[in-house]
Amino acid sequence: RSTLFPYTTLFRSCVDTGMGLERVSSILLDKMSNYDIDVFAALFKAIQAVVPGLREYAGKVGEDMEDAAKWTEDERVDMAFRVVADHIRTLTFAITDGAQPSAEGRGYVLRRILRRAVRYGGEILKAPEGFFHQLVDAVVEQFGDAFPELRKDPERVKAILREEEATFSRTLKNGIRQLGKYCEKLPAGGTLSGEEAFKMYDTYGFPVDLTLQIGRASCR
């Protein structure tokens, strides 16, 4: 029984409570968050191992979940830990199952997931370029016994992620360069047009939220 979350037996045990394995595990392990269970602890250790000088995961969460700008640096770092760990697990399983990052359909969803993880890792955790695919082995080690298909060809998964990382790195560099040109043309206190922001995304593949972030900081 959990000391944090006392529970009673359901009157009808067939009722779907909406509790996945991780939520059940967090209760049985007396943890306040899914990310505090041992499954994620191993992934956090792997992230720390590939990022020189990165501190351990501390489980900090910003009080204002709607406004990350109000978070402390420690809260932002732990949030990035969670994003990277969750996304490497998702992508390792999805690619093993036959899906692949691409420009459309389900593949585009995977591409966006990967790029979000790489951005958070690079910008917040200060991870070196090409860090993300190195985490595949940790996922395989953690889940390979329960899901043996993960052990069949992890090198293929790593190769796909490595290429996606390299492509996104080029996209970021080109996008930042183009955005800088737009900013240079703005008058003091000017604002990027919607057309320019859309072109950054449509033509250069640059994420809209990153255009906003850099624009606020640089286009003044």
PDB file of N, CA and C in Angstrom, residues 42-119:
ATOM      1  N   ALA A  42      16.916   5.875 -14.592  1.00  0.00           N
ATOM      2  CA  ALA A  42      17.992   5.333 -15.430  1.00  0.00           C
ATOM      3  C   ALA A  42      18.230   6.202 -16.660  1.00  0.00           C
ATOM      4  N   LEU A  43      17.150   6.721 -17.246  1.00  0.00           N
ATOM      5  CA  LEU A  43      17.293   7.580 -18.425  1.00  0.00           C
ATOM      6  C   LEU A  43      17.930   8.921 -18.050  1.00  0.00           C
ATOM      7  N   PHE A  44      17.572   9.437 -16.888  1.00  0.00           N
ATOM      8  CA  PHE A  44      18.181  10.692 -16.438  1.00  0.00           C
ATOM      9  C   PHE A  44      19.687  10.509 -16.245  1.00  0.00           C
ATOM     10  N   LYS A  45      20.091   9.366 -15.710  1.00  0.00           N
ATOM     11  CA  LYS A  45      21.512   9.082 -15.529  1.00  0.00           C
ATOM     12  C   LYS A  45      22.231   9.035 -16.878  1.00  0.00           C
ATOM     13  N   ALA A  46      21.551   8.461 -17.874  1.00  0.00           N
ATOM     14  CA  ALA A  46      22.142   8.373 -19.211  1.00  0.00           C
ATOM     15  C   ALA A  46      22.314   9.757 -19.827  1.00  0.00           C
ATOM     16  N   ILE A  47      21.331  10.631 -19.616  1.00  0.00           N
ATOM     17  CA  ILE A  47      21.432  12.003 -20.122  1.00  0.00           C
ATOM     18  C   ILE A  47      22.616  12.709 -19.466  1.00  0.00           C
ATOM     19  N   GLN A  48      22.714  12.550 -18.169  1.00  0.00           N
ATOM     20  CA  GLN A  48      23.813  13.180 -17.427  1.00  0.00           C
ATOM     21  C   GLN A  48      25.163  12.681 -17.943  1.00  0.00           C
ATOM     22  N   ALA A  49      25.213  11.413 -18.352  1.00  0.00           N
ATOM     23  CA  ALA A  49      26.470  10.821 -18.810  1.00  0.00           C
ATOM     24  C   ALA A  49      26.940  11.379 -20.156  1.00  0.00           C
ATOM     25  N   VAL A  50      26.001  11.833 -21.000  1.00  0.00           N
ATOM     26  CA  VAL A  50      26.398  12.328 -22.319  1.00  0.00           C
ATOM     27  C   VAL A  50      26.535  13.852 -22.363  1.00  0.00           C
ATOM     28  N   VAL A  51      26.228  14.508 -21.243  1.00  0.00           N
ATOM     29  CA  VAL A  51      26.356  15.977 -21.183  1.00  0.00           C
ATOM     30  C   VAL A  51      27.395  16.331 -20.126  1.00  0.00           C
ATOM     31  N   PRO A  52      28.582  16.698 -20.544  1.00  0.00           N
ATOM     32  CA  PRO A  52      29.654  17.008 -19.583  1.00  0.00           C
ATOM     33  C   PRO A  52      29.248  18.095 -18.583  1.00  0.00           C
ATOM     34  N   GLY A  53      29.456  17.792 -17.304  1.00  0.00           N
ATOM     35  CA  GLY A  53      29.208  18.779 -16.262  1.00  0.00           C
ATOM     36  C   GLY A  53      27.761  18.956 -15.852  1.00  0.00           C
ATOM     37  N   LEU A  54      26.863  18.172 -16.430  1.00  0.00           N
ATOM     38  CA  LEU A  54      25.450  18.318 -16.084  1.00  0.00           C
ATOM     39  C   LEU A  54      25.170  17.737 -14.704  1.00  0.00           C
ATOM     40  N   ARG A  55      24.435  18.481 -13.890  1.00  0.00           N
ATOM     41  CA  ARG A  55      24.104  17.999 -12.543  1.00  0.00           C
ATOM     42  C   ARG A  55      23.068  16.889 -12.614  1.00  0.00           C
ATOM     43  N   GLU A  56      22.803  16.246 -11.485  1.00  0.00           N
ATOM     44  CA  GLU A  56      21.800  15.193 -11.423  1.00  0.00           C
ATOM     45  C   GLU A  56      20.387  15.787 -11.503  1.00  0.00           C
ATOM     46  N   TYR A  57      19.455  14.978 -11.953  1.00  0.00           N
ATOM     47  CA  TYR A  57      18.057  15.376 -11.984  1.00  0.00           C
ATOM     48  C   TYR A  57      17.557  15.551 -10.552  1.00  0.00           C
ATOM     49  N   ALA A  58      16.852  16.672 -10.285  1.00  0.00           N
ATOM     50  CA  ALA A  58      16.412  16.970  -8.922  1.00  0.00           C
ATOM     51  C   ALA A  58      14.896  16.979  -8.765  1.00  0.00           C
ATOM     52  N   GLY A  59      14.155  16.771  -9.843  1.00  0.00           N
ATOM     53  CA  GLY A  59      12.700  16.684  -9.743  1.00  0.00           C
ATOM     54  C   GLY A  59      11.992  18.003  -9.499  1.00  0.00           C
ATOM     55  N   LYS A  60      12.618  19.109  -9.853  1.00  0.00           N
ATOM     56  CA  LYS A  60      11.996  20.416  -9.619  1.00  0.00           C
ATOM     57  C   LYS A  60      10.974  20.740 -10.718  1.00  0.00           C
ATOM     58  N   VAL A  61       9.844  21.293 -10.307  1.00  0.00           N
ATOM     59  CA  VAL A  61       8.771  21.654 -11.232  1.00  0.00           C
ATOM     60  C   VAL A  61       8.347  23.090 -10.950  1.00  0.00           C
ATOM     61  N   GLY A  62       8.216  23.893 -12.002  1.00  0.00           N
ATOM     62  CA  GLY A  62       7.809  25.283 -11.827  1.00  0.00           C
ATOM     63  C   GLY A  62       6.398  25.382 -11.277  1.00  0.00           C
ATOM     64  N   GLU A  63       6.177  26.302 -10.372  1.00  0.00           N
ATOM     65  CA  GLU A  63       4.846  26.465  -9.768  1.00  0.00           C
ATOM     66  C   GLU A  63       3.815  26.922 -10.788  1.00  0.00           C
ATOM     67  N   ASP A  64       4.218  27.819 -11.688  1.00  0.00           N
ATOM     68  CA  ASP A  64       3.302  28.321 -12.707  1.00  0.00           C
ATOM     69  C   ASP A  64       3.520  27.523 -13.985  1.00  0.00           C
ATOM     70  N   MET A  65       2.733  26.477 -14.177  1.00  0.00           N
ATOM     71  CA  MET A  65       2.908  25.593 -15.326  1.00  0.00           C
ATOM     72  C   MET A  65       2.555  26.276 -16.637  1.00  0.00           C
ATOM     73  N   GLU A  66       1.803  27.379 -16.575  1.00  0.00           N
ATOM     74  CA  GLU A  66       1.381  28.070 -17.789  1.00  0.00           C
ATOM     75  C   GLU A  66       2.412  29.091 -18.274  1.00  0.00           C
ATOM     76  N   ASP A  67       3.367  29.426 -17.441  1.00  0.00           N
ATOM     77  CA  ASP A  67       4.325  30.461 -17.810  1.00  0.00           C
ATOM     78  C   ASP A  67       5.736  30.029 -17.434  1.00  0.00           C
ATOM     79  N   ALA A  68       6.417  29.373 -18.376  1.00  0.00           N
ATOM     80  CA  ALA A  68       7.764  28.868 -18.117  1.00  0.00           C
ATOM     81  C   ALA A  68       8.763  30.003 -17.918  1.00  0.00           C
ATOM     82  N   ALA A  69       8.408  31.211 -18.359  1.00  0.00           N
ATOM     83  CA  ALA A  69       9.311  32.353 -18.193  1.00  0.00           C
ATOM     84  C   ALA A  69       9.539  32.672 -16.720  1.00  0.00           C
ATOM     85  N   LYS A  70       8.628  32.236 -15.877  1.00  0.00           N
ATOM     86  CA  LYS A  70       8.737  32.501 -14.446  1.00  0.00           C
ATOM     87  C   LYS A  70       9.530  31.418 -13.705  1.00  0.00           C
ATOM     88  N   TRP A  71       9.922  30.392 -14.395  1.00  0.00           N
ATOM     89  CA  TRP A  71      10.630  29.291 -13.746  1.00  0.00           C
ATOM     90  C   TRP A  71      12.068  29.682 -13.436  1.00  0.00           C
ATOM     91  N   THR A  72      12.614  29.065 -12.403  1.00  0.00           N
ATOM     92  CA  THR A  72      14.023  29.241 -12.094  1.00  0.00           C
ATOM     93  C   THR A  72      14.845  28.411 -13.066  1.00  0.00           C
ATOM     94  N   GLU A  73      16.130  28.657 -13.097  1.00  0.00           N
ATOM     95  CA  GLU A  73      17.010  27.893 -13.990  1.00  0.00           C
ATOM     96  C   GLU A  73      16.986  26.407 -13.625  1.00  0.00           C
ATOM     97  N   ASP A  74      16.973  26.089 -12.336  1.00  0.00           N
ATOM     98  CA  ASP A  74      16.928  24.688 -11.911  1.00  0.00           C
ATOM     99  C   ASP A  74      15.637  24.009 -12.383  1.00  0.00           C
ATOM    100  N   GLU A  75      14.542  24.728 -12.331  1.00  0.00           N
ATOM    101  CA  GLU A  75      13.262  24.171 -12.783  1.00  0.00           C
ATOM    102  C   GLU A  75      13.273  23.940 -14.290  1.00  0.00           C
ATOM    103  N   ARG A  76      13.888  24.839 -15.030  1.00  0.00           N
ATOM    104  CA  ARG A  76      13.983  24.678 -16.484  1.00  0.00           C
ATOM    105  C   ARG A  76      14.872  23.489 -16.844  1.00  0.00           C
ATOM    106  N   VAL A  77      15.957  23.313 -16.120  1.00  0.00           N
ATOM    107  CA  VAL A  77      16.862  22.190 -16.381  1.00  0.00           C
ATOM    108  C   VAL A  77      16.145  20.863 -16.136  1.00  0.00           C
ATOM    109  N   ASP A  78      15.418  20.756 -15.033  1.00  0.00           N
ATOM    110  CA  ASP A  78      14.726  19.507 -14.745  1.00  0.00           C
ATOM    111  C   ASP A  78      13.600  19.247 -15.745  1.00  0.00           C
ATOM    112  N   MET A  79      12.947  20.311 -16.206  1.00  0.00           N
ATOM    113  CA  MET A  79      11.939  20.163 -17.248  1.00  0.00           C
ATOM    114  C   MET A  79      12.571  19.607 -18.522  1.00  0.00           C
ATOM    115  N   ALA A  80      13.765  20.102 -18.875  1.00  0.00           N
ATOM    116  CA  ALA A  80      14.458  19.617 -20.068  1.00  0.00           C
ATOM    117  C   ALA A  80      14.872  18.154 -19.904  1.00  0.00           C
ATOM    118  N   PHE A  81      15.291  17.779 -18.713  1.00  0.00           N
ATOM    119  CA  PHE A  81      15.586  16.369 -18.424  1.00  0.00           C
ATOM    120  C   PHE A  81      14.370  15.513 -18.793  1.00  0.00           C
ATOM    121  N   ARG A  82      13.199  15.930 -18.328  1.00  0.00           N
ATOM    122  CA  ARG A  82      11.981  15.144 -18.546  1.00  0.00           C
ATOM    123  C   ARG A  82      11.621  15.062 -20.025  1.00  0.00           C
ATOM    124  N   VAL A  83      11.748  16.183 -20.714  1.00  0.00           N
ATOM    125  CA  VAL A  83      11.430  16.211 -22.145  1.00  0.00           C
ATOM    126  C   VAL A  83      12.334  15.248 -22.915  1.00  0.00           C
ATOM    127  N   VAL A  84      13.622  15.340 -22.677  1.00  0.00           N
ATOM    128  CA  VAL A  84      14.586  14.505 -23.411  1.00  0.00           C
ATOM    129  C   VAL A  84      14.358  13.027 -23.102  1.00  0.00           C
ATOM    130  N   ALA A  85      14.183  12.688 -21.835  1.00  0.00           N
ATOM    131  CA  ALA A  85      13.983  11.284 -21.453  1.00  0.00           C
ATOM    132  C   ALA A  85      12.707  10.710 -22.056  1.00  0.00           C
ATOM    133  N   ASP A  86      11.635  11.470 -21.972  1.00  0.00           N
ATOM    134  CA  ASP A  86      10.356  10.993 -22.498  1.00  0.00           C
ATOM    135  C   ASP A  86      10.410  10.831 -24.008  1.00  0.00           C
ATOM    136  N   HIS A  87      11.056  11.770 -24.685  1.00  0.00           N
ATOM    137  CA  HIS A  87      11.074  11.748 -26.153  1.00  0.00           C
ATOM    138  C   HIS A  87      12.014  10.689 -26.717  1.00  0.00           C
ATOM    139  N   ILE A  88      13.141  10.423 -26.055  1.00  0.00           N
ATOM    140  CA  ILE A  88      14.022   9.370 -26.582  1.00  0.00           C
ATOM    141  C   ILE A  88      13.350   8.010 -26.441  1.00  0.00           C
ATOM    142  N   ARG A  89      12.587   7.835 -25.386  1.00  0.00           N
ATOM    143  CA  ARG A  89      11.849   6.580 -25.222  1.00  0.00           C
ATOM    144  C   ARG A  89      10.788   6.439 -26.312  1.00  0.00           C
ATOM    145  N   THR A  90      10.023   7.503 -26.536  1.00  0.00           N
ATOM    146  CA  THR A  90       8.983   7.479 -27.563  1.00  0.00           C
ATOM    147  C   THR A  90       9.565   7.154 -28.935  1.00  0.00           C
ATOM    148  N   LEU A  91      10.636   7.827 -29.301  1.00  0.00           N
ATOM    149  CA  LEU A  91      11.210   7.654 -30.633  1.00  0.00           C
ATOM    150  C   LEU A  91      11.875   6.293 -30.804  1.00  0.00           C
ATOM    151  N   THR A  92      12.522   5.805 -29.764  1.00  0.00           N
ATOM    152  CA  THR A  92      13.154   4.484 -29.864  1.00  0.00           C
ATOM    153  C   THR A  92      12.113   3.405 -30.108  1.00  0.00           C
ATOM    154  N   PHE A  93      11.014   3.461 -29.396  1.00  0.00           N
ATOM    155  CA  PHE A  93       9.939   2.488 -29.590  1.00  0.00           C
ATOM    156  C   PHE A  93       9.291   2.660 -30.966  1.00  0.00           C
ATOM    157  N   ALA A  94       8.990   3.892 -31.345  1.00  0.00           N
ATOM    158  CA  ALA A  94       8.283   4.139 -32.601  1.00  0.00           C
ATOM    159  C   ALA A  94       9.106   3.702 -33.805  1.00  0.00           C
ATOM    160  N   ILE A  95      10.389   4.039 -33.821  1.00  0.00           N
ATOM    161  CA  ILE A  95      11.231   3.674 -34.953  1.00  0.00           C
ATOM    162  C   ILE A  95      11.452   2.166 -34.992  1.00  0.00           C
ATOM    163  N   THR A  96      11.595   1.553 -33.834  1.00  0.00           N
ATOM    164  CA  THR A  96      11.708   0.096 -33.780  1.00  0.00           C
ATOM    165  C   THR A  96      10.477  -0.569 -34.375  1.00  0.00           C
ATOM    166  N   ASP A  97       9.315   0.038 -34.155  1.00  0.00           N
ATOM    167  CA  ASP A  97       8.052  -0.504 -34.669  1.00  0.00           C
ATOM    168  C   ASP A  97       7.833  -0.211 -36.150  1.00  0.00           C
ATOM    169  N   GLY A  98       8.736   0.530 -36.769  1.00  0.00           N
ATOM    170  CA  GLY A  98       8.632   0.763 -38.205  1.00  0.00           C
ATOM    171  C   GLY A  98       8.314   2.171 -38.633  1.00  0.00           C
ATOM    172  N   ALA A  99       7.967   3.049 -37.688  1.00  0.00           N
ATOM    173  CA  ALA A  99       7.715   4.446 -38.038  1.00  0.00           C
ATOM    174  C   ALA A  99       9.058   5.154 -38.248  1.00  0.00           C
ATOM    175  N   GLN A 100       9.014   6.291 -38.921  1.00  0.00           N
ATOM    176  CA  GLN A 100      10.248   7.013 -39.193  1.00  0.00           C
ATOM    177  C   GLN A 100       9.963   8.502 -39.333  1.00  0.00           C
ATOM    178  N   PRO A 101      10.828   9.364 -38.780  1.00  0.00           N
ATOM    179  CA  PRO A 101      10.624  10.800 -38.938  1.00  0.00           C
ATOM    180  C   PRO A 101      10.583  11.199 -40.404  1.00  0.00           C
ATOM    181  N   SER A 102       9.651  12.067 -40.766  1.00  0.00           N
ATOM    182  CA  SER A 102       9.518  12.508 -42.152  1.00  0.00           C
ATOM    183  C   SER A 102       8.799  13.845 -42.180  1.00  0.00           C
ATOM    184  N   ALA A 103       8.429  14.288 -43.382  1.00  0.00           N
ATOM    185  CA  ALA A 103       7.805  15.601 -43.532  1.00  0.00           C
ATOM    186  C   ALA A 103       6.285  15.551 -43.538  1.00  0.00           C
ATOM    187  N   GLU A 104       5.697  14.389 -43.352  1.00  0.00           N
ATOM    188  CA  GLU A 104       4.240  14.310 -43.393  1.00  0.00           C
ATOM    189  C   GLU A 104       3.709  13.177 -42.526  1.00  0.00           C
ATOM    190  N   GLY A 105       2.407  13.257 -42.209  1.00  0.00           N
ATOM    191  CA  GLY A 105       1.734  12.203 -41.453  1.00  0.00           C
ATOM    192  C   GLY A 105       2.356  11.929 -40.101  1.00  0.00           C
ATOM    193  N   ARG A 106       2.331  10.661 -39.717  1.00  0.00           N
ATOM    194  CA  ARG A 106       2.876  10.288 -38.408  1.00  0.00           C
ATOM    195  C   ARG A 106       4.368  10.559 -38.332  1.00  0.00           C
ATOM    196  N   GLY A 107       5.028  10.497 -39.483  1.00  0.00           N
ATOM    197  CA  GLY A 107       6.463  10.771 -39.504  1.00  0.00           C
ATOM    198  C   GLY A 107       6.775  12.197 -39.109  1.00  0.00           C
ATOM    199  N   TYR A 108       5.871  13.122 -39.444  1.00  0.00           N
ATOM    200  CA  TYR A 108       6.089  14.519 -39.088  1.00  0.00           C
ATOM    201  C   TYR A 108       5.928  14.719 -37.589  1.00  0.00           C
ATOM    202  N   VAL A 109       5.027  13.953 -36.986  1.00  0.00           N
ATOM    203  CA  VAL A 109       4.876  14.009 -35.530  1.00  0.00           C
ATOM    204  C   VAL A 109       6.186  13.587 -34.859  1.00  0.00           C
ATOM    205  N   LEU A 110       6.773  12.510 -35.354  1.00  0.00           N
ATOM    206  CA  LEU A 110       8.039  12.038 -34.789  1.00  0.00           C
ATOM    207  C   LEU A 110       9.146  13.065 -34.996  1.00  0.00           C
ATOM    208  N   ARG A 111       9.153  13.687 -36.168  1.00  0.00           N
ATOM    209  CA  ARG A 111      10.192  14.703 -36.428  1.00  0.00           C
ATOM    210  C   ARG A 111      10.069  15.860 -35.450  1.00  0.00           C
ATOM    211  N   ARG A 112       8.859  16.294 -35.186  1.00  0.00           N
ATOM    212  CA  ARG A 112       8.662  17.405 -34.247  1.00  0.00           C
ATOM    213  C   ARG A 112       9.061  16.998 -32.831  1.00  0.00           C
ATOM    214  N   ILE A 113       8.747  15.758 -32.447  1.00  0.00           N
ATOM    215  CA  ILE A 113       9.142  15.266 -31.126  1.00  0.00           C
ATOM    216  C   ILE A 113      10.662  15.281 -30.995  1.00  0.00           C
ATOM    217  N   LEU A 114      11.329  14.767 -32.024  1.00  0.00           N
ATOM    218  CA  LEU A 114      12.790  14.724 -31.987  1.00  0.00           C
ATOM    219  C   LEU A 114      13.384  16.124 -31.908  1.00  0.00           C
ATOM    220  N   ARG A 115      12.872  17.039 -32.717  1.00  0.00           N
ATOM    221  CA  ARG A 115      13.441  18.382 -32.743  1.00  0.00           C
ATOM    222  C   ARG A 115      13.197  19.119 -31.432  1.00  0.00           C
ATOM    223  N   ARG A 116      12.078  18.845 -30.817  1.00  0.00           N
ATOM    224  CA  ARG A 116      11.820  19.464 -29.509  1.00  0.00           C
ATOM    225  C   ARG A 116      12.839  18.969 -28.485  1.00  0.00           C
ATOM    226  N   ALA A 117      13.090  17.658 -28.478  1.00  0.00           N
ATOM    227  CA  ALA A 117      14.045  17.093 -27.527  1.00  0.00           C
ATOM    228  C   ALA A 117      15.450  17.632 -27.768  1.00  0.00           C
ATOM    229  N   VAL A 118      15.846  17.714 -29.031  1.00  0.00           N
ATOM    230  CA  VAL A 118      17.184  18.206 -29.362  1.00  0.00           C
ATOM    231  C   VAL A 118      17.330  19.672 -28.972  1.00  0.00           C
ATOM    232  N   ARG A 119      16.293  20.458 -29.197  1.00  0.00           N
ATOM    233  CA  ARG A 119      16.330  21.869 -28.810  1.00  0.00           C
ATOM    234  C   ARG A 119      16.461  22.036 -27.306  1.00  0.00           C
TER     235      ARG A 119
END
